[in-house]
mmCIF file of C-alpha atoms (C1' of nucleotides) in Angstrom:
data_model
loop_
_atom_site.group_PDB
_atom_site.id
_atom_site.type_symbol
_atom_site.label_atom_id
_atom_site.label_comp_id
_atom_site.label_asym_id
_atom_site.label_seq_id
_atom_site.Cartn_x
_atom_site.Cartn_y
_atom_site.Cartn_z
ATOM 1 C CA MET A 1 107.319 110.227 123.737
ATOM 2 C CA PRO A 2 104.248 112.219 124.677
ATOM 3 C CA PHE A 3 103.860 115.759 123.428
ATOM 4 C CA ILE A 4 101.526 118.608 124.286
ATOM 5 C CA ILE A 5 98.610 119.050 121.931
ATOM 6 C CA ASN A 6 96.969 121.974 123.648
ATOM 7 C CA SER A 7 96.270 123.534 127.000
ATOM 8 C CA THR A 8 93.287 125.518 128.164
ATOM 9 C CA GLU A 9 91.225 126.200 131.231
ATOM 10 C CA ILE A 10 87.885 124.619 132.147
ATOM 11 C CA ASN A 11 85.875 125.314 135.291
ATOM 12 C CA GLY A 12 88.815 127.368 136.515
ATOM 13 C CA LEU A 13 91.295 124.486 136.256
ATOM 14 C CA PRO A 14 94.226 124.098 133.870
ATOM 15 C CA VAL A 15 93.552 121.335 131.338
ATOM 16 C CA THR A 16 96.245 119.830 129.145
ATOM 17 C CA THR A 17 95.887 117.324 126.333
ATOM 18 C CA MET A 18 98.829 115.109 125.386
ATOM 19 C CA GLY A 19 99.350 112.927 122.347
ATOM 20 C CA GLY A 20 101.898 110.228 121.685
ATOM 21 C CA CYS A 21 100.819 108.085 124.624
ATOM 22 C CA GLY A 22 100.768 104.884 122.615
ATOM 23 C CA SER A 23 98.438 102.171 123.847
ATOM 24 C CA PHE A 24 98.096 103.745 127.310
ATOM 25 C CA SER A 25 94.735 103.017 128.941
ATOM 26 C CA VAL A 26 93.565 105.133 131.872
ATOM 27 C CA GLN A 27 90.871 102.629 132.730
ATOM 28 C CA LYS A 28 93.127 99.567 132.891
ATOM 29 C CA THR A 29 96.044 101.341 134.552
ATOM 30 C CA PHE A 30 93.883 102.612 137.404
ATOM 31 C CA ASP A 31 91.875 99.429 137.783
ATOM 32 C CA CYS A 32 94.644 96.875 138.046
ATOM 33 C CA GLY A 33 95.138 97.134 141.793
ATOM 34 C CA GLN A 34 98.435 99.001 141.885
ATOM 35 C CA THR A 35 97.054 102.229 143.328
ATOM 36 C CA PHE A 36 94.093 102.663 145.659
ATOM 37 C CA ARG A 37 93.656 106.421 145.554
ATOM 38 C CA PHE A 38 91.863 106.934 142.236
ATOM 39 C CA TYR A 39 88.152 106.637 141.532
ATOM 40 C CA PRO A 40 86.169 106.690 138.287
ATOM 41 C CA ILE A 41 84.497 110.064 137.815
ATOM 42 C CA PRO A 42 80.696 109.890 137.436
ATOM 43 C CA GLN A 43 79.509 110.603 133.918
ATOM 44 C CA GLU A 44 77.567 113.702 135.032
ATOM 45 C CA LYS A 45 80.712 115.311 136.364
ATOM 46 C CA ILE A 46 82.719 114.391 133.271
ATOM 47 C CA GLN A 47 80.072 116.193 131.237
ATOM 48 C CA THR A 48 80.879 119.458 133.017
ATOM 49 C CA PHE A 49 84.370 119.275 131.540
ATOM 50 C CA PHE A 50 83.558 117.683 128.178
ATOM 51 C CA PRO A 51 79.926 118.541 127.338
ATOM 52 C CA ASN A 52 80.242 117.320 123.753
ATOM 53 C CA SER A 53 82.095 114.036 124.343
ATOM 54 C CA PRO A 54 79.777 111.361 125.734
ATOM 55 C CA SER A 55 82.254 108.466 125.652
ATOM 56 C CA ILE A 56 85.054 109.843 127.823
ATOM 57 C CA TYR A 57 86.355 107.776 130.734
ATOM 58 C CA ALA A 58 88.161 109.531 133.576
ATOM 59 C CA VAL A 59 89.503 108.953 137.043
ATOM 60 C CA SER A 60 90.403 111.429 139.771
ATOM 61 C CA GLY A 61 92.582 111.227 142.824
ATOM 62 C CA VAL A 62 95.628 112.525 144.624
ATOM 63 C CA ALA A 63 99.186 111.606 143.716
ATOM 64 C CA LEU A 64 102.440 113.471 144.237
ATOM 65 C CA GLU A 65 100.451 115.617 146.713
ATOM 66 C CA LYS A 66 98.336 116.992 143.864
ATOM 67 C CA TYR A 67 94.708 116.464 142.990
ATOM 68 C CA VAL A 68 94.456 115.441 139.354
ATOM 69 C CA MET A 69 92.096 113.875 136.822
ATOM 70 C CA PHE A 70 93.131 111.654 133.922
ATOM 71 C CA ALA A 71 90.687 111.416 131.023
ATOM 72 C CA GLU A 72 90.715 109.371 127.841
ATOM 73 C CA ASN A 73 88.487 109.220 124.819
ATOM 74 C CA PRO A 74 88.341 105.715 123.348
ATOM 75 C CA LEU A 75 87.939 107.333 119.926
ATOM 76 C CA SER A 76 91.295 109.138 120.264
ATOM 77 C CA GLN A 77 93.854 106.391 120.825
ATOM 78 C CA GLY A 78 97.159 107.583 122.242
ATOM 79 C CA GLU A 79 95.713 110.814 123.552
ATOM 80 C CA ILE A 80 94.910 111.712 127.153
ATOM 81 C CA THR A 81 93.678 114.839 128.870
ATOM 82 C CA ILE A 82 94.951 115.778 132.304
ATOM 83 C CA ILE A 83 92.830 118.132 134.373
ATOM 84 C CA ASN A 84 94.410 120.398 136.984
ATOM 85 C CA ALA A 85 97.842 120.182 135.366
ATOM 86 C CA SER A 86 99.817 122.638 133.263
ATOM 87 C CA PRO A 87 101.777 121.444 130.208
ATOM 88 C CA GLU A 88 104.976 121.762 132.249
ATOM 89 C CA GLU A 89 103.574 119.611 135.056
ATOM 90 C CA CYS A 90 102.382 117.028 132.552
ATOM 91 C CA LEU A 91 105.846 116.606 131.095
ATOM 92 C CA SER A 92 107.850 116.865 134.321
ATOM 93 C CA LEU A 93 105.512 115.065 136.751
ATOM 94 C CA TRP A 94 102.759 113.063 135.101
ATOM 95 C CA VAL A 95 104.646 111.532 132.181
ATOM 96 C CA PRO A 96 107.100 109.877 134.600
ATOM 97 C CA TYR A 97 104.332 109.015 137.077
ATOM 98 C CA LEU A 98 102.338 107.270 134.356
ATOM 99 C CA SER A 99 105.462 105.655 132.854
ATOM 100 C CA LEU A 100 104.627 107.214 129.506
ATOM 101 C CA ASP A 101 108.361 107.580 128.864
ATOM 102 C CA ILE A 102 108.740 103.817 128.453
ATOM 103 C CA ASP A 103 108.268 101.922 125.185
ATOM 104 C CA TYR A 104 105.727 99.315 126.229
ATOM 105 C CA ASP A 105 105.254 97.863 122.737
ATOM 106 C CA THR A 106 108.813 96.556 122.802
ATOM 107 C CA ILE A 107 108.407 95.233 126.343
ATOM 108 C CA ASP A 108 105.149 93.535 125.366
ATOM 109 C CA ARG A 109 106.799 91.723 122.468
ATOM 110 C CA PHE A 110 109.559 90.550 124.803
ATOM 111 C CA ILE A 111 107.039 89.277 127.360
ATOM 112 C CA GLU A 112 105.111 87.448 124.645
ATOM 113 C CA CYS A 113 108.115 85.386 123.599
ATOM 114 C CA ALA A 114 110.066 85.067 126.861
ATOM 115 C CA LEU A 115 108.742 81.659 127.946
ATOM 116 C CA PRO A 116 110.084 78.344 126.629
ATOM 117 C CA THR A 117 107.033 76.523 125.254
ATOM 118 C CA GLU A 118 104.491 77.375 122.593
ATOM 119 C CA GLU A 119 101.669 76.913 125.109
ATOM 120 C CA ASN A 120 103.327 79.300 127.567
ATOM 121 C CA ARG A 121 103.814 81.921 124.876
ATOM 122 C CA ALA A 122 100.180 81.608 123.780
ATOM 123 C CA VAL A 123 99.068 82.321 127.347
ATOM 124 C CA MET A 124 101.260 85.390 127.566
ATOM 125 C CA LYS A 125 100.056 86.650 124.206
ATOM 126 C CA ASN A 126 96.464 86.465 125.432
ATOM 127 C CA ALA A 127 97.338 88.087 128.759
ATOM 128 C CA VAL A 128 99.194 90.937 127.048
ATOM 129 C CA ALA A 129 96.307 91.479 124.631
ATOM 130 C CA CYS A 130 93.850 91.546 127.530
ATOM 131 C CA GLY A 131 95.884 94.001 129.596
ATOM 132 C CA LYS A 132 97.201 96.081 126.687
ATOM 133 C CA GLY A 133 97.476 99.665 127.877
ATOM 134 C CA ILE A 134 98.371 98.957 131.498
ATOM 135 C CA ARG A 135 101.316 101.011 132.738
ATOM 136 C CA VAL A 136 103.177 100.331 135.961
ATOM 137 C CA LEU A 137 102.938 103.634 137.800
ATOM 138 C CA ARG A 138 105.900 105.228 139.564
ATOM 139 C CA GLN A 139 104.319 105.913 142.912
ATOM 140 C CA ASP A 140 105.658 107.275 146.162
ATOM 141 C CA PRO A 141 107.684 104.523 147.924
ATOM 142 C CA TRP A 142 106.404 105.244 151.422
ATOM 143 C CA GLU A 143 102.794 105.329 150.209
ATOM 144 C CA THR A 144 103.129 101.942 148.526
ATOM 145 C CA ILE A 145 104.591 100.356 151.663
ATOM 146 C CA ILE A 146 101.652 101.473 153.811
ATOM 147 C CA SER A 147 99.086 100.803 151.096
ATOM 148 C CA PHE A 148 100.176 97.214 150.630
ATOM 149 C CA ILE A 149 100.477 96.591 154.365
ATOM 150 C CA ILE A 150 96.818 97.597 154.484
ATOM 151 C CA SER A 151 96.081 95.362 151.494
ATOM 152 C CA GLN A 152 97.035 92.153 153.269
ATOM 153 C CA ASN A 153 94.154 89.719 153.768
ATOM 154 C CA ASN A 154 91.821 92.469 152.563
ATOM 155 C CA ASN A 155 89.733 93.328 149.508
ATOM 156 C CA ILE A 156 90.215 96.213 147.114
ATOM 157 C CA PRO A 157 87.084 98.274 147.950
ATOM 158 C CA ARG A 158 87.878 98.183 151.677
ATOM 159 C CA ILE A 159 91.558 98.914 151.065
ATOM 160 C CA LYS A 160 90.505 102.045 149.177
ATOM 161 C CA LYS A 161 88.114 103.048 151.933
ATOM 162 C CA ILE A 162 90.758 102.657 154.655
ATOM 163 C CA ILE A 163 93.415 104.590 152.737
ATOM 164 C CA SER A 164 90.933 107.343 151.994
ATOM 165 C CA ALA A 165 90.075 107.644 155.681
ATOM 166 C CA LEU A 166 93.773 107.647 156.564
ATOM 167 C CA CYS A 167 94.436 110.543 154.189
ATOM 168 C CA ILE A 168 91.424 112.557 155.340
ATOM 169 C CA LYS A 169 92.424 112.230 158.982
ATOM 170 C CA PHE A 170 96.188 112.604 158.719
ATOM 171 C CA GLY A 171 97.036 113.964 155.264
ATOM 172 C CA LYS A 172 97.718 117.563 154.321
ATOM 173 C CA GLU A 173 94.949 119.158 152.278
ATOM 174 C CA THR A 174 95.959 119.876 148.697
ATOM 175 C CA PRO A 175 95.236 123.228 147.017
ATOM 176 C CA TYR A 176 92.062 121.579 145.671
ATOM 177 C CA PRO A 177 89.694 121.754 148.672
ATOM 178 C CA GLY A 178 88.482 118.500 150.153
ATOM 179 C CA THR A 179 91.338 116.402 148.790
ATOM 180 C CA TYR A 180 94.241 115.173 150.867
ATOM 181 C CA ALA A 181 97.788 114.011 150.331
ATOM 182 C CA PHE A 182 99.035 110.752 151.772
ATOM 183 C CA PRO A 183 100.178 111.322 155.372
ATOM 184 C CA THR A 184 103.874 111.375 156.186
ATOM 185 C CA ALA A 185 105.690 108.761 158.254
ATOM 186 C CA GLU A 186 106.281 111.381 160.937
ATOM 187 C CA THR A 187 102.579 112.184 161.218
ATOM 188 C CA LEU A 188 101.567 108.543 161.591
ATOM 189 C CA CYS A 189 104.384 107.991 164.063
ATOM 190 C CA GLN A 190 103.086 110.856 166.136
ATOM 191 C CA SER A 191 99.487 109.631 166.021
ATOM 192 C CA GLY A 192 100.476 106.296 167.473
ATOM 193 C CA ILE A 193 98.414 103.152 167.345
ATOM 194 C CA ASP A 194 95.504 104.767 169.202
ATOM 195 C CA GLY A 195 95.142 107.383 166.491
ATOM 196 C CA LEU A 196 94.521 104.636 163.970
ATOM 197 C CA ALA A 197 91.652 103.071 165.900
ATOM 198 C CA ASP A 198 88.842 104.816 164.023
ATOM 199 C CA ILE A 199 90.482 104.033 160.661
ATOM 200 C CA ARG A 200 89.544 100.380 161.214
ATOM 201 C CA THR A 201 92.773 98.840 160.010
ATOM 202 C CA GLY A 202 92.402 96.014 162.533
ATOM 203 C CA PHE A 203 95.473 93.907 163.149
ATOM 204 C CA ARG A 204 97.421 95.951 160.576
ATOM 205 C CA ALA A 205 97.614 99.035 162.821
ATOM 206 C CA LYS A 206 100.724 97.797 164.630
ATOM 207 C CA TYR A 207 102.361 97.113 161.262
ATOM 208 C CA ILE A 208 101.631 100.647 160.036
ATOM 209 C CA ILE A 209 103.124 102.172 163.171
ATOM 210 C CA ASP A 210 106.195 99.959 162.950
ATOM 211 C CA ALA A 211 106.761 101.072 159.362
ATOM 212 C CA ALA A 212 106.288 104.719 160.339
ATOM 213 C CA GLU A 213 108.767 104.376 163.204
ATOM 214 C CA LYS A 214 111.467 102.544 161.267
ATOM 215 C CA ILE A 215 111.253 104.939 158.337
ATOM 216 C CA SER A 216 110.913 108.250 160.164
ATOM 217 C CA SER A 217 113.780 107.301 162.467
ATOM 218 C CA GLY A 218 116.012 106.490 159.529
ATOM 219 C CA GLU A 219 116.444 102.878 160.631
ATOM 220 C CA ILE A 220 115.257 102.029 157.144
ATOM 221 C CA ASP A 221 116.478 104.369 154.420
ATOM 222 C CA LEU A 222 114.086 104.335 151.466
ATOM 223 C CA ALA A 223 116.654 105.988 149.214
ATOM 224 C CA ALA A 224 119.061 103.160 150.001
ATOM 225 C CA VAL A 225 116.373 100.623 149.180
ATOM 226 C CA ARG A 226 115.806 102.306 145.849
ATOM 227 C CA GLY A 227 119.501 102.497 145.102
ATOM 228 C CA CYS A 228 120.113 98.894 146.044
ATOM 229 C CA ALA A 229 121.364 96.956 143.014
ATOM 230 C CA SER A 230 120.247 93.588 144.358
ATOM 231 C CA PHE A 231 116.517 92.963 144.398
ATOM 232 C CA ASP A 232 116.822 90.404 147.184
ATOM 233 C CA ASP A 233 118.792 92.842 149.337
ATOM 234 C CA ALA A 234 116.187 95.561 148.747
ATOM 235 C CA LEU A 235 113.429 93.132 149.737
ATOM 236 C CA ALA A 236 115.360 92.125 152.854
ATOM 237 C CA MET A 237 115.500 95.781 153.936
ATOM 238 C CA LEU A 238 111.735 96.192 153.572
ATOM 239 C CA THR A 239 110.856 92.918 155.287
ATOM 240 C CA LYS A 240 112.488 94.216 158.463
ATOM 241 C CA ILE A 241 109.173 96.048 158.849
ATOM 242 C CA ARG A 242 106.602 94.022 160.766
ATOM 243 C CA GLY A 243 103.818 92.963 158.439
ATOM 244 C CA VAL A 244 105.962 93.252 155.331
ATOM 245 C CA GLY A 245 106.641 89.866 153.799
ATOM 246 C CA PRO A 246 107.588 88.768 150.282
ATOM 247 C CA LYS A 247 104.295 89.807 148.682
ATOM 248 C CA VAL A 248 103.809 93.229 150.302
ATOM 249 C CA GLY A 249 107.514 93.952 149.865
ATOM 250 C CA SER A 250 107.448 92.959 146.195
ATOM 251 C CA CYS A 251 104.436 95.166 145.505
ATOM 252 C CA ALA A 252 106.113 98.152 147.128
ATOM 253 C CA LEU A 253 109.323 97.533 145.201
ATOM 254 C CA LEU A 254 107.425 97.183 141.926
ATOM 255 C CA PHE A 255 104.979 100.077 142.272
ATOM 256 C CA GLY A 256 106.998 102.467 144.417
ATOM 257 C CA PHE A 257 110.681 101.795 143.867
ATOM 258 C CA GLY A 258 110.886 101.139 140.132
ATOM 259 C CA LYS A 259 111.991 97.524 140.659
ATOM 260 C CA THR A 260 110.196 96.112 137.638
ATOM 261 C CA GLU A 261 111.778 92.699 138.108
ATOM 262 C CA ALA A 262 109.507 92.109 141.124
ATOM 263 C CA PHE A 263 106.855 89.405 140.683
ATOM 264 C CA PRO A 264 104.361 89.643 143.561
ATOM 265 C CA ILE A 265 102.289 86.496 144.081
ATOM 266 C CA ASP A 266 98.911 86.911 145.776
ATOM 267 C CA VAL A 267 95.756 84.788 145.742
ATOM 268 C CA TRP A 268 94.843 85.958 142.230
ATOM 269 C CA MET A 269 98.299 85.160 140.913
ATOM 270 C CA LYS A 270 98.229 81.738 142.535
ATOM 271 C CA LYS A 271 94.986 81.056 140.683
ATOM 272 C CA SER A 272 96.450 82.418 137.459
ATOM 273 C CA LEU A 273 99.619 80.339 137.672
ATOM 274 C CA ALA A 274 97.647 77.191 138.533
ATOM 275 C CA ARG A 275 95.293 77.792 135.620
ATOM 276 C CA HIS A 276 97.853 78.590 132.946
ATOM 277 C CA PHE A 277 101.104 77.029 134.143
ATOM 278 C CA PRO A 278 100.287 73.756 135.903
ATOM 279 C CA ASP A 279 103.833 72.567 135.280
ATOM 280 C CA GLY A 280 105.322 75.673 136.871
ATOM 281 C CA ILE A 281 106.891 78.796 135.436
ATOM 282 C CA ASP A 282 110.362 80.316 135.588
ATOM 283 C CA VAL A 283 109.595 84.006 136.056
ATOM 284 C CA THR A 284 113.256 84.948 135.802
ATOM 285 C CA ARG A 285 112.832 84.482 132.067
ATOM 286 C CA PHE A 286 110.941 87.783 132.088
ATOM 287 C CA GLY A 287 114.069 89.416 133.507
ATOM 288 C CA LYS A 288 113.600 93.022 134.560
ATOM 289 C CA TYR A 289 110.093 93.010 133.068
ATOM 290 C CA ALA A 290 108.718 90.273 135.313
ATOM 291 C CA GLY A 291 106.603 92.825 137.165
ATOM 292 C CA ILE A 292 104.955 93.983 133.973
ATOM 293 C CA ALA A 293 104.258 90.392 132.952
ATOM 294 C CA GLN A 294 102.810 89.895 136.409
ATOM 295 C CA GLN A 295 100.479 92.856 135.953
ATOM 296 C CA TYR A 296 99.180 91.382 132.703
ATOM 297 C CA LEU A 297 98.588 87.984 134.298
ATOM 298 C CA PHE A 298 96.934 89.590 137.335
ATOM 299 C CA TYR A 299 94.595 91.662 135.181
ATOM 300 C CA TYR A 300 93.908 88.687 132.890
ATOM 301 C CA GLU A 301 92.989 86.508 135.843
ATOM 302 C CA ARG A 302 90.586 89.084 137.258
ATOM 303 C CA TYR A 303 89.095 89.395 133.775
ATOM 304 C CA LEU A 304 88.645 85.642 133.445
ATOM 305 C CA GLY A 305 87.246 85.545 136.977
ATOM 306 C CA GLY A 306 84.513 87.988 135.987
ATOM 307 C CA GLU A 307 85.772 90.902 138.098
ATOM 308 C CA PHE A 308 84.988 93.436 135.400
ATOM 309 C CA THR A 309 81.449 92.433 134.530
ATOM 310 C CA SER A 310 80.031 94.743 137.197
ATOM 311 C CA ALA A 311 80.729 98.462 137.367
ATOM 312 C CA ALA A 312 84.052 99.427 138.921
ATOM 313 C CA GLN A 313 83.816 100.902 142.395
ATOM 314 C "C1'" DT B 1 75.913 82.164 158.934
ATOM 315 C "C1'" DG B 2 80.098 81.426 157.119
ATOM 316 C "C1'" DC B 3 83.428 82.614 153.698
ATOM 317 C "C1'" DC B 4 86.632 85.519 151.619
ATOM 318 C "C1'" DA B 5 89.772 89.439 150.691
ATOM 319 C "C1'" DG B 6 96.590 91.830 146.219
ATOM 320 C "C1'" DG B 7 99.407 88.048 153.733
ATOM 321 C "C1'" DG B 8 102.341 87.652 157.563
ATOM 322 C "C1'" DC B 9 103.488 85.818 162.051
ATOM 323 C "C1'" DG B 10 104.221 82.308 165.392
ATOM 324 C "C1'" DC B 11 104.371 77.748 166.186
ATOM 325 C "C1'" DC B 12 104.730 73.126 165.171
ATOM 326 C "C1'" DG B 13 106.579 68.737 162.904
ATOM 327 C "C1'" DC C 1 111.650 74.576 155.474
ATOM 328 C "C1'" DG C 2 106.462 73.663 154.888
ATOM 329 C "C1'" DG C 3 101.962 73.560 156.736
ATOM 330 C "C1'" DC C 4 98.452 75.688 159.598
ATOM 331 C "C1'" DG C 5 95.678 78.623 162.763
ATOM 332 C "C1'" DC C 6 95.202 83.052 163.846
ATOM 333 C "C1'" DC C 7 94.687 87.939 163.205
ATOM 334 C "C1'" DA C 8 90.234 92.609 162.583
ATOM 335 C "C1'" DT C 9 86.896 94.029 159.592
ATOM 336 C "C1'" DG C 10 83.101 94.353 156.430
ATOM 337 C "C1'" DG C 11 80.662 92.815 152.188
ATOM 338 C "C1'" DC C 12 78.315 89.162 150.141
#
DNA sequence: TGCCAGGGCGCCG
DNA sequence: CGGCGCCATGGC
C-alpha cells in the first residue's frame, strides 16, 4: 500500500510524493486509451516544478472534478509525485482512482498462467511484460459512458479533442483556472442536441443526449448498474442507451463501474486476438481479471503496431 | 482522393 | 443470428 513520503508546496500548489506504488507507470496508465482527459506535460513546464530532475514524465488533467498532475521519475521505481493534492487527498481520492490499493503483481501472475496452452501463456507473459505498470483507473461512471459513446468509430486524438471541447463548453470550472470538470447529465440534457453542434460529435450527438436523458431522469440508475451482481444484466441496463452496444458498454463497465471481468473487443483487440490466438481464446479463464488482461493485450497490440514510436499527443 | 478511427443501428437473407 | 452499408468528422 502506498504511503506518504513528503509533502511540500511548489509554485503555490500542494505537492505530495508517495512511495509503495509498486510497478505503477504513469506513462502507460494514461496512454492506454482508458481515459481521454490527460495530456503529457511539456518538458519546459515540468522543469518549473522539478528544476533538477531532467528525466521526469508527467501528465495533467481533470478527474474527480479536480485538476491534478501525476509525475514519475523512472529512476525512482514505485514512487510518484502528485501535484495539486494534499497527502489526505492522495490517500482518500487518488490512491483509489489510480487503483494503487490493488496488488497487481499477484494479478499479473494469474493472468500469465490462466490460459490452457504453453503458446497462449507465452503470449500473455509477453503482453504483461510489455504493459507492466498499467492500472485500470476507477473513473466516474457517467463520464465513461459519454466518453466511450464518443469513441465509437473515432480515433484517440479526436476523441480527446471532442471531450475537451465538451468540458470547456458545459463543464464547471475547477478551482484551478482554465480547467473544467466533466459536464453533468442534467447540463447536457438541458443543452439539447443543438447545443452539441459546435462540439462536432457528428452522428453521436443523438446518442449523448439519449444517455443524458435516460440517466438524469432516473430511467437508468447508475448505482443499480454498479451494484448489479451479474455482468450481463449490468451490460443490458447500459445498452438501453442508444449508441451503447457491447463494446462501449463493456468499456464503461470496466473503466467506470469497477467491473474488471469486462473484456471489450474493438478493432485493436480483433487484430490482437487474430495475431496471437488464431484458434480462439476463452476469456472467461481470466475470470474477474479479464479486463486487466484485455488492457495488456490492447497495449501490446498498439506497441507491436508501432503506435508508440512517435511522440504521444 | 480515399481510407480509417477503442461501433452501433437498421435492414436483409 | 450474421453480414453489410451507413452514419459525421478530421487526419493522414
